């Protein structure tokens, strides 16, 4: 497809389990972002990949969160030992290198930890 | 420190009137871009308008315009002739240049309610 694709669209998991969220960016986009959005709230920055540079992990809330981007394309956000406060919509976005182009967002993964 | 500040958690506007949503930013990078996005209740993020730090004129896109005041580090969104479909959450965002690693960060958002 032409847009940013995220899977799954919904995920319900039990507290303590690990989850993996996937993001397929737009082909050719060098930048990839993960954000978290709790209900009715703003976008909390989690992690940012830009080309082959080391990722900016400054937004990851704890060491239970990690992300990879393989081959400069697909990214996986992993949450270990999920907690109820991890429940949120996780949004992925990608953009080309040019600074004047907006970030394109996926539809998000709604994570519910029960 | 907050780099993007949206001080209005919620705003009401009468249909057909104009409304201004505030956004201030903080950066020492001389090169940066400012963006506004709309997020309706469906959850999708819709890009509205872009302003570059070196742009001399305020950006406009249809009913949207960006009131860019560089010295004040302000990038307010103006929506003219509000419509019921404008009811949504609006986010201001900034992408810094090299010194900021080209990262895009978002404000907390303003929820706009358009009244009939």
PDB file of C-alpha atoms in Angstrom:
ATOM      1  CA  UNK A   1       0.000   0.000   0.000  1.00  0.00           C
ATOM      2  CA  UNK A   2       0.962   3.629  -0.306  1.00  0.00           C
ATOM      3  CA  UNK A   3       0.521   4.639   3.316  1.00  0.00           C
ATOM      4  CA  UNK A   4       2.001   3.754   6.690  1.00  0.00           C
ATOM      5  CA  UNK A   5       0.729   0.371   7.796  1.00  0.00           C
ATOM      6  CA  UNK A   6       0.486  -0.748  11.410  1.00  0.00           C
ATOM      7  CA  UNK A   7      -0.407  -4.131  12.770  1.00  0.00           C
ATOM      8  CA  UNK A   8      -2.271  -5.320  14.626  1.00  0.00           C
ATOM      9  CA  UNK A   9      -4.945  -2.631  14.699  1.00  0.00           C
ATOM     10  CA  UNK A  10      -6.113  -3.863  18.086  1.00  0.00           C
ATOM     11  CA  UNK A  11      -4.350  -5.914  20.692  1.00  0.00           C
ATOM     12  CA  UNK A  12      -5.664  -7.140  24.024  1.00  0.00           C
ATOM     13  CA  UNK A  13      -3.083  -8.721  26.263  1.00  0.00           C
ATOM     14  CA  UNK A  14      -2.817  -9.890  29.815  1.00  0.00           C
ATOM     15  CA  UNK A  15      -0.745  -7.979  32.296  1.00  0.00           C
ATOM     16  CA  UNK A  16       2.787  -9.318  32.367  1.00  0.00           C
ATOM     17  CA  UNK A  17       2.822 -10.571  28.783  1.00  0.00           C
ATOM     18  CA  UNK A  18       5.103  -9.226  26.075  1.00  0.00           C
ATOM     19  CA  UNK A  19       3.693  -7.588  22.946  1.00  0.00           C
ATOM     20  CA  UNK A  20       5.125  -6.626  19.574  1.00  0.00           C
ATOM     21  CA  UNK A  21       3.693  -3.845  17.459  1.00  0.00           C
ATOM     22  CA  UNK A  22       4.686  -3.546  13.836  1.00  0.00           C
ATOM     23  CA  UNK A  23       5.045  -0.529  11.568  1.00  0.00           C
ATOM     24  CA  UNK A  24       5.595  -0.583   7.818  1.00  0.00           C
ATOM     25  CA  UNK A  25       6.577   2.937   6.721  1.00  0.00           C
ATOM     26  CA  UNK A  26       6.133   4.512   3.318  1.00  0.00           C
ATOM     27  CA  UNK A  27       8.786   3.233   0.956  1.00  0.00           C
ATOM     28  CA  UNK A  28      11.764   5.563   0.780  1.00  0.00           C
ATOM     29  CA  UNK A  29      10.994   7.422   3.989  1.00  0.00           C
ATOM     30  CA  UNK A  30      14.147   7.616   6.060  1.00  0.00           C
ATOM     31  CA  UNK A  31      12.554   8.841   9.273  1.00  0.00           C
ATOM     32  CA  UNK A  32      10.295   6.687  11.432  1.00  0.00           C
ATOM     33  CA  UNK A  33       8.627   7.713  14.686  1.00  0.00           C
ATOM     34  CA  UNK A  34       6.729   5.938  17.410  1.00  0.00           C
ATOM     35  CA  UNK A  35       4.310   7.905  19.572  1.00  0.00           C
ATOM     36  CA  UNK A  36       1.924   6.878  22.312  1.00  0.00           C
ATOM     37  CA  UNK A  37      -1.468   8.481  22.800  1.00  0.00           C
ATOM     38  CA  UNK A  38      -3.574   7.830  25.840  1.00  0.00           C
ATOM     39  CA  UNK A  39      -7.310   8.431  25.606  1.00  0.00           C
ATOM     40  CA  UNK A  40      -8.025  12.074  24.883  1.00  0.00           C
ATOM     41  CA  UNK A  41      -4.408  13.066  25.371  1.00  0.00           C
ATOM     42  CA  UNK A  42      -1.581  14.359  23.213  1.00  0.00           C
ATOM     43  CA  UNK A  43       1.137  12.453  21.407  1.00  0.00           C
ATOM     44  CA  UNK A  44       3.920  11.258  23.644  1.00  0.00           C
ATOM     45  CA  UNK A  45       7.178  10.819  21.726  1.00  0.00           C
ATOM     46  CA  UNK A  46       8.747   7.412  22.238  1.00  0.00           C
ATOM     47  CA  UNK A  47      11.519   6.785  19.727  1.00  0.00           C
ATOM     48  CA  UNK A  48      12.810   8.115  16.416  1.00  0.00           C
ATOM     49  CA  UNK A  49      14.841   6.434  13.697  1.00  0.00           C
ATOM     50  CA  UNK A  50      16.585   8.479  11.004  1.00  0.00           C
ATOM     51  CA  UNK A  51      18.372   6.582   8.284  1.00  0.00           C
ATOM     52  CA  UNK A  52      21.392   4.704   9.571  1.00  0.00           C
ATOM     53  CA  UNK A  53      21.901   6.990  12.565  1.00  0.00           C
ATOM     54  CA  UNK A  54      21.568   5.715  16.100  1.00  0.00           C
ATOM     55  CA  UNK A  55      17.917   5.987  17.156  1.00  0.00           C
ATOM     56  CA  UNK A  56      16.758   8.678  19.551  1.00  0.00           C
ATOM     57  CA  UNK A  57      15.342   6.643  22.406  1.00  0.00           C
ATOM     58  CA  UNK A  58      14.898   9.567  24.765  1.00  0.00           C
ATOM     59  CA  UNK A  59      11.115   9.139  24.969  1.00  0.00           C
ATOM     60  CA  UNK A  60      10.960   5.495  25.967  1.00  0.00           C
ATOM     61  CA  UNK A  61       9.250   5.467  29.382  1.00  0.00           C
ATOM     62  CA  UNK A  62      11.071   2.463  30.818  1.00  0.00           C
ATOM     63  CA  UNK A  63      13.465  -0.327  29.933  1.00  0.00           C
ATOM     64  CA  UNK A  64      10.442  -2.529  29.227  1.00  0.00           C
ATOM     65  CA  UNK A  65      10.095  -0.646  25.957  1.00  0.00           C
ATOM     66  CA  UNK A  66      12.381  -1.221  22.998  1.00  0.00           C
ATOM     67  CA  UNK A  67      12.222  -0.796  19.254  1.00  0.00           C
ATOM     68  CA  UNK A  68      14.089  -1.957  16.215  1.00  0.00           C
ATOM     69  CA  UNK A  69      14.121  -0.924  12.616  1.00  0.00           C
ATOM     70  CA  UNK A  70      15.423  -3.578  10.280  1.00  0.00           C
ATOM     71  CA  UNK A  71      16.987  -2.673   6.974  1.00  0.00           C
ATOM     72  CA  UNK A  72      15.875   0.909   7.299  1.00  0.00           C
ATOM     73  CA  UNK A  73      12.278  -0.113   6.720  1.00  0.00           C
ATOM     74  CA  UNK A  74       9.950  -2.088   8.984  1.00  0.00           C
ATOM     75  CA  UNK A  75       9.997  -1.269  12.686  1.00  0.00           C
ATOM     76  CA  UNK A  76       8.865  -3.281  15.682  1.00  0.00           C
ATOM     77  CA  UNK A  77       8.032  -1.771  19.057  1.00  0.00           C
ATOM     78  CA  UNK A  78       8.268  -4.323  21.853  1.00  0.00           C
ATOM     79  CA  UNK A  79       6.774  -3.889  25.290  1.00  0.00           C
ATOM     80  CA  UNK A  80       7.865  -6.462  27.824  1.00  0.00           C
ATOM     81  CA  UNK A  81       5.937  -7.416  30.931  1.00  0.00           C
ATOM     82  CA  UNK A  82       3.035  -5.157  30.004  1.00  0.00           C
ATOM     83  CA  UNK A  83       1.316  -3.092  32.668  1.00  0.00           C
ATOM     84  CA  UNK A  84      -2.171  -1.617  32.670  1.00  0.00           C
ATOM     85  CA  UNK A  85      -0.723   1.878  32.277  1.00  0.00           C
ATOM     86  CA  UNK A  86       0.702   0.776  28.920  1.00  0.00           C
ATOM     87  CA  UNK A  87      -2.848   0.743  27.529  1.00  0.00           C
ATOM     88  CA  UNK A  88      -2.961   3.373  24.787  1.00  0.00           C
ATOM     89  CA  UNK A  89      -2.931   3.859  21.051  1.00  0.00           C
ATOM     90  CA  UNK A  90       0.540   3.474  19.613  1.00  0.00           C
ATOM     91  CA  UNK A  91       1.044   5.549  16.501  1.00  0.00           C
ATOM     92  CA  UNK A  92       3.786   5.150  13.949  1.00  0.00           C
ATOM     93  CA  UNK A  93       4.722   7.851  11.463  1.00  0.00           C
ATOM     94  CA  UNK A  94       7.280   8.161   8.692  1.00  0.00           C
ATOM     95  CA  UNK A  95       8.662  11.052   6.707  1.00  0.00           C
ATOM     96  CA  UNK A  96      11.269  11.684   4.049  1.00  0.00           C
ATOM     97  CA  UNK A  97      14.501  13.472   4.881  1.00  0.00           C
ATOM     98  CA  UNK A  98      13.278  16.833   3.592  1.00  0.00           C
ATOM     99  CA  UNK A  99      12.371  19.037   6.522  1.00  0.00           C
ATOM    100  CA  UNK A 100       9.400  20.654   4.856  1.00  0.00           C
ATOM    101  CA  UNK A 101       7.424  17.464   4.388  1.00  0.00           C
ATOM    102  CA  UNK A 102       4.928  16.344   6.967  1.00  0.00           C
ATOM    103  CA  UNK A 103       5.006  13.067   8.814  1.00  0.00           C
ATOM    104  CA  UNK A 104       2.550  10.476   7.535  1.00  0.00           C
ATOM    105  CA  UNK A 105       0.776   8.498  10.210  1.00  0.00           C
ATOM    106  CA  UNK A 106      -0.510   4.975  10.372  1.00  0.00           C
ATOM    107  CA  UNK A 107      -3.904   4.186  11.836  1.00  0.00           C
ATOM    108  CA  UNK A 108      -2.358   3.110  15.120  1.00  0.00           C
ATOM    109  CA  UNK A 109      -2.470   0.020  17.285  1.00  0.00           C
ATOM    110  CA  UNK A 110      -4.883   0.167  20.185  1.00  0.00           C
ATOM    111  CA  UNK A 111      -3.301  -1.769  23.032  1.00  0.00           C
ATOM    112  CA  UNK A 112      -5.393  -2.855  25.988  1.00  0.00           C
ATOM    113  CA  UNK A 113      -3.717  -4.520  28.928  1.00  0.00           C
ATOM    114  CA  UNK A 114      -6.148  -6.406  31.156  1.00  0.00           C
TER     115      UNK A 114
ATOM    116  CA  UNK B   1      11.425  21.840  29.104  1.00  0.00           C
ATOM    117  CA  UNK B   2       8.378  21.990  26.890  1.00  0.00           C
ATOM    118  CA  UNK B   3       9.358  22.657  23.308  1.00  0.00           C
ATOM    119  CA  UNK B   4       5.814  22.965  21.985  1.00  0.00           C
ATOM    120  CA  UNK B   5       3.151  24.581  24.127  1.00  0.00           C
ATOM    121  CA  UNK B   6      -0.544  24.637  23.397  1.00  0.00           C
ATOM    122  CA  UNK B   7      -2.203  26.474  26.255  1.00  0.00           C
ATOM    123  CA  UNK B   8      -5.831  25.909  25.297  1.00  0.00           C
ATOM    124  CA  UNK B   9      -7.023  22.421  26.248  1.00  0.00           C
ATOM    125  CA  UNK B  10     -10.448  23.172  24.785  1.00  0.00           C
ATOM    126  CA  UNK B  11     -12.018  25.841  22.614  1.00  0.00           C
ATOM    127  CA  UNK B  12     -15.563  26.587  21.518  1.00  0.00           C
ATOM    128  CA  UNK B  13     -16.464  28.475  18.356  1.00  0.00           C
ATOM    129  CA  UNK B  14     -19.729  29.269  16.669  1.00  0.00           C
ATOM    130  CA  UNK B  15     -20.235  27.818  13.224  1.00  0.00           C
ATOM    131  CA  UNK B  16     -19.110  30.201  10.454  1.00  0.00           C
ATOM    132  CA  UNK B  17     -16.905  32.207  12.794  1.00  0.00           C
ATOM    133  CA  UNK B  18     -13.106  32.259  12.783  1.00  0.00           C
ATOM    134  CA  UNK B  19     -11.042  30.722  15.564  1.00  0.00           C
ATOM    135  CA  UNK B  20      -7.382  30.925  16.537  1.00  0.00           C
ATOM    136  CA  UNK B  21      -5.579  28.021  18.170  1.00  0.00           C
ATOM    137  CA  UNK B  22      -2.415  29.019  19.973  1.00  0.00           C
ATOM    138  CA  UNK B  23       0.994  27.410  19.693  1.00  0.00           C
ATOM    139  CA  UNK B  24       4.345  28.570  20.994  1.00  0.00           C
ATOM    140  CA  UNK B  25       7.603  26.771  20.527  1.00  0.00           C
ATOM    141  CA  UNK B  26      11.139  26.829  21.815  1.00  0.00           C
ATOM    142  CA  UNK B  27      14.237  26.020  19.833  1.00  0.00           C
ATOM    143  CA  UNK B  28      17.740  27.333  19.321  1.00  0.00           C
ATOM    144  CA  UNK B  29      17.999  25.719  15.921  1.00  0.00           C
ATOM    145  CA  UNK B  30      17.841  28.366  13.167  1.00  0.00           C
ATOM    146  CA  UNK B  31      16.250  25.869  10.789  1.00  0.00           C
ATOM    147  CA  UNK B  32      12.963  24.281  11.759  1.00  0.00           C
ATOM    148  CA  UNK B  33       9.513  23.519  10.459  1.00  0.00           C
ATOM    149  CA  UNK B  34       6.150  23.963  12.095  1.00  0.00           C
ATOM    150  CA  UNK B  35       3.147  21.766  11.354  1.00  0.00           C
ATOM    151  CA  UNK B  36      -0.489  21.566  12.335  1.00  0.00           C
ATOM    152  CA  UNK B  37      -2.448  18.333  12.338  1.00  0.00           C
ATOM    153  CA  UNK B  38      -6.118  17.595  12.894  1.00  0.00           C
ATOM    154  CA  UNK B  39      -7.277  14.453  14.663  1.00  0.00           C
ATOM    155  CA  UNK B  40     -11.024  13.815  14.439  1.00  0.00           C
ATOM    156  CA  UNK B  41     -12.758  11.319  16.676  1.00  0.00           C
ATOM    157  CA  UNK B  42     -11.906   8.579  14.167  1.00  0.00           C
ATOM    158  CA  UNK B  43      -8.315   8.878  15.349  1.00  0.00           C
ATOM    159  CA  UNK B  44      -6.530   9.487  12.061  1.00  0.00           C
ATOM    160  CA  UNK B  45      -3.923  12.243  11.921  1.00  0.00           C
ATOM    161  CA  UNK B  46      -4.581  14.707   9.112  1.00  0.00           C
ATOM    162  CA  UNK B  47      -1.871  17.135   8.045  1.00  0.00           C
ATOM    163  CA  UNK B  48      -3.201  20.677   7.648  1.00  0.00           C
ATOM    164  CA  UNK B  49      -0.450  23.205   7.089  1.00  0.00           C
ATOM    165  CA  UNK B  50       3.320  23.756   7.185  1.00  0.00           C
ATOM    166  CA  UNK B  51       5.490  26.803   7.910  1.00  0.00           C
ATOM    167  CA  UNK B  52       9.250  26.842   7.451  1.00  0.00           C
ATOM    168  CA  UNK B  53      11.416  28.961   9.713  1.00  0.00           C
ATOM    169  CA  UNK B  54      12.832  30.855   6.744  1.00  0.00           C
ATOM    170  CA  UNK B  55       9.491  31.459   5.055  1.00  0.00           C
ATOM    171  CA  UNK B  56       8.775  35.154   4.810  1.00  0.00           C
ATOM    172  CA  UNK B  57       5.039  34.836   4.357  1.00  0.00           C
ATOM    173  CA  UNK B  58       2.452  33.131   6.498  1.00  0.00           C
ATOM    174  CA  UNK B  59       1.323  29.788   5.122  1.00  0.00           C
ATOM    175  CA  UNK B  60      -2.250  29.371   3.941  1.00  0.00           C
ATOM    176  CA  UNK B  61      -4.206  26.296   2.860  1.00  0.00           C
ATOM    177  CA  UNK B  62      -7.834  26.959   2.067  1.00  0.00           C
ATOM    178  CA  UNK B  63      -9.578  27.948   5.300  1.00  0.00           C
ATOM    179  CA  UNK B  64      -6.416  27.360   7.318  1.00  0.00           C
ATOM    180  CA  UNK B  65      -3.719  29.929   7.829  1.00  0.00           C
ATOM    181  CA  UNK B  66      -0.730  29.974  10.116  1.00  0.00           C
ATOM    182  CA  UNK B  67       0.046  33.213  11.925  1.00  0.00           C
ATOM    183  CA  UNK B  68       3.829  32.914  12.190  1.00  0.00           C
ATOM    184  CA  UNK B  69       5.512  35.373  14.532  1.00  0.00           C
ATOM    185  CA  UNK B  70       9.117  34.280  14.591  1.00  0.00           C
ATOM    186  CA  UNK B  71      10.397  36.719  17.189  1.00  0.00           C
ATOM    187  CA  UNK B  72       7.693  35.631  19.592  1.00  0.00           C
ATOM    188  CA  UNK B  73       8.163  31.957  18.649  1.00  0.00           C
ATOM    189  CA  UNK B  74       4.496  31.699  17.935  1.00  0.00           C
ATOM    190  CA  UNK B  75       2.715  29.670  15.251  1.00  0.00           C
ATOM    191  CA  UNK B  76      -1.011  30.052  15.765  1.00  0.00           C
ATOM    192  CA  UNK B  77      -3.497  28.279  13.512  1.00  0.00           C
ATOM    193  CA  UNK B  78      -6.411  30.330  12.246  1.00  0.00           C
ATOM    194  CA  UNK B  79      -9.468  28.533  10.923  1.00  0.00           C
ATOM    195  CA  UNK B  80     -11.834  30.802   9.049  1.00  0.00           C
ATOM    196  CA  UNK B  81     -15.558  30.162   8.600  1.00  0.00           C
ATOM    197  CA  UNK B  82     -15.677  27.230  11.024  1.00  0.00           C
ATOM    198  CA  UNK B  83     -17.704  24.197  10.056  1.00  0.00           C
ATOM    199  CA  UNK B  84     -19.206  21.475  12.210  1.00  0.00           C
ATOM    200  CA  UNK B  85     -16.707  19.058  10.702  1.00  0.00           C
ATOM    201  CA  UNK B  86     -13.868  21.097  12.157  1.00  0.00           C
ATOM    202  CA  UNK B  87     -14.687  19.720  15.604  1.00  0.00           C
ATOM    203  CA  UNK B  88     -11.577  17.708  16.429  1.00  0.00           C
ATOM    204  CA  UNK B  89      -8.298  17.699  18.311  1.00  0.00           C
ATOM    205  CA  UNK B  90      -5.625  19.943  16.804  1.00  0.00           C
ATOM    206  CA  UNK B  91      -1.922  19.400  17.324  1.00  0.00           C
ATOM    207  CA  UNK B  92       0.953  21.770  16.703  1.00  0.00           C
ATOM    208  CA  UNK B  93       4.289  20.130  15.912  1.00  0.00           C
ATOM    209  CA  UNK B  94       7.856  21.214  15.296  1.00  0.00           C
ATOM    210  CA  UNK B  95      10.645  19.520  13.432  1.00  0.00           C
ATOM    211  CA  UNK B  96      14.026  20.927  14.344  1.00  0.00           C
ATOM    212  CA  UNK B  97      16.940  20.953  11.965  1.00  0.00           C
ATOM    213  CA  UNK B  98      20.381  19.459  12.376  1.00  0.00           C
ATOM    214  CA  UNK B  99      20.956  20.437  15.993  1.00  0.00           C
ATOM    215  CA  UNK B 100      17.656  18.856  16.974  1.00  0.00           C
ATOM    216  CA  UNK B 101      18.300  15.749  14.961  1.00  0.00           C
ATOM    217  CA  UNK B 102      15.378  16.463  12.620  1.00  0.00           C
ATOM    218  CA  UNK B 103      13.017  15.062  15.227  1.00  0.00           C
ATOM    219  CA  UNK B 104       9.319  15.990  15.205  1.00  0.00           C
ATOM    220  CA  UNK B 105       7.677  16.687  18.537  1.00  0.00           C
ATOM    221  CA  UNK B 106       4.060  17.517  19.271  1.00  0.00           C
ATOM    222  CA  UNK B 107       2.187  19.775  21.620  1.00  0.00           C
ATOM    223  CA  UNK B 108      -0.506  18.520  23.978  1.00  0.00           C
ATOM    224  CA  UNK B 109      -3.272  19.516  21.598  1.00  0.00           C
ATOM    225  CA  UNK B 110      -6.366  21.702  21.652  1.00  0.00           C
ATOM    226  CA  UNK B 111      -9.825  20.201  21.365  1.00  0.00           C
ATOM    227  CA  UNK B 112     -12.062  22.382  19.222  1.00  0.00           C
ATOM    228  CA  UNK B 113     -15.830  22.247  19.486  1.00  0.00           C
ATOM    229  CA  UNK B 114     -17.843  23.944  16.737  1.00  0.00           C
ATOM    230  CA  UNK B 115     -21.374  24.898  17.790  1.00  0.00           C
ATOM    231  CA  UNK B 116     -24.287  25.029  15.384  1.00  0.00           C
TER     232      UNK B 116
END
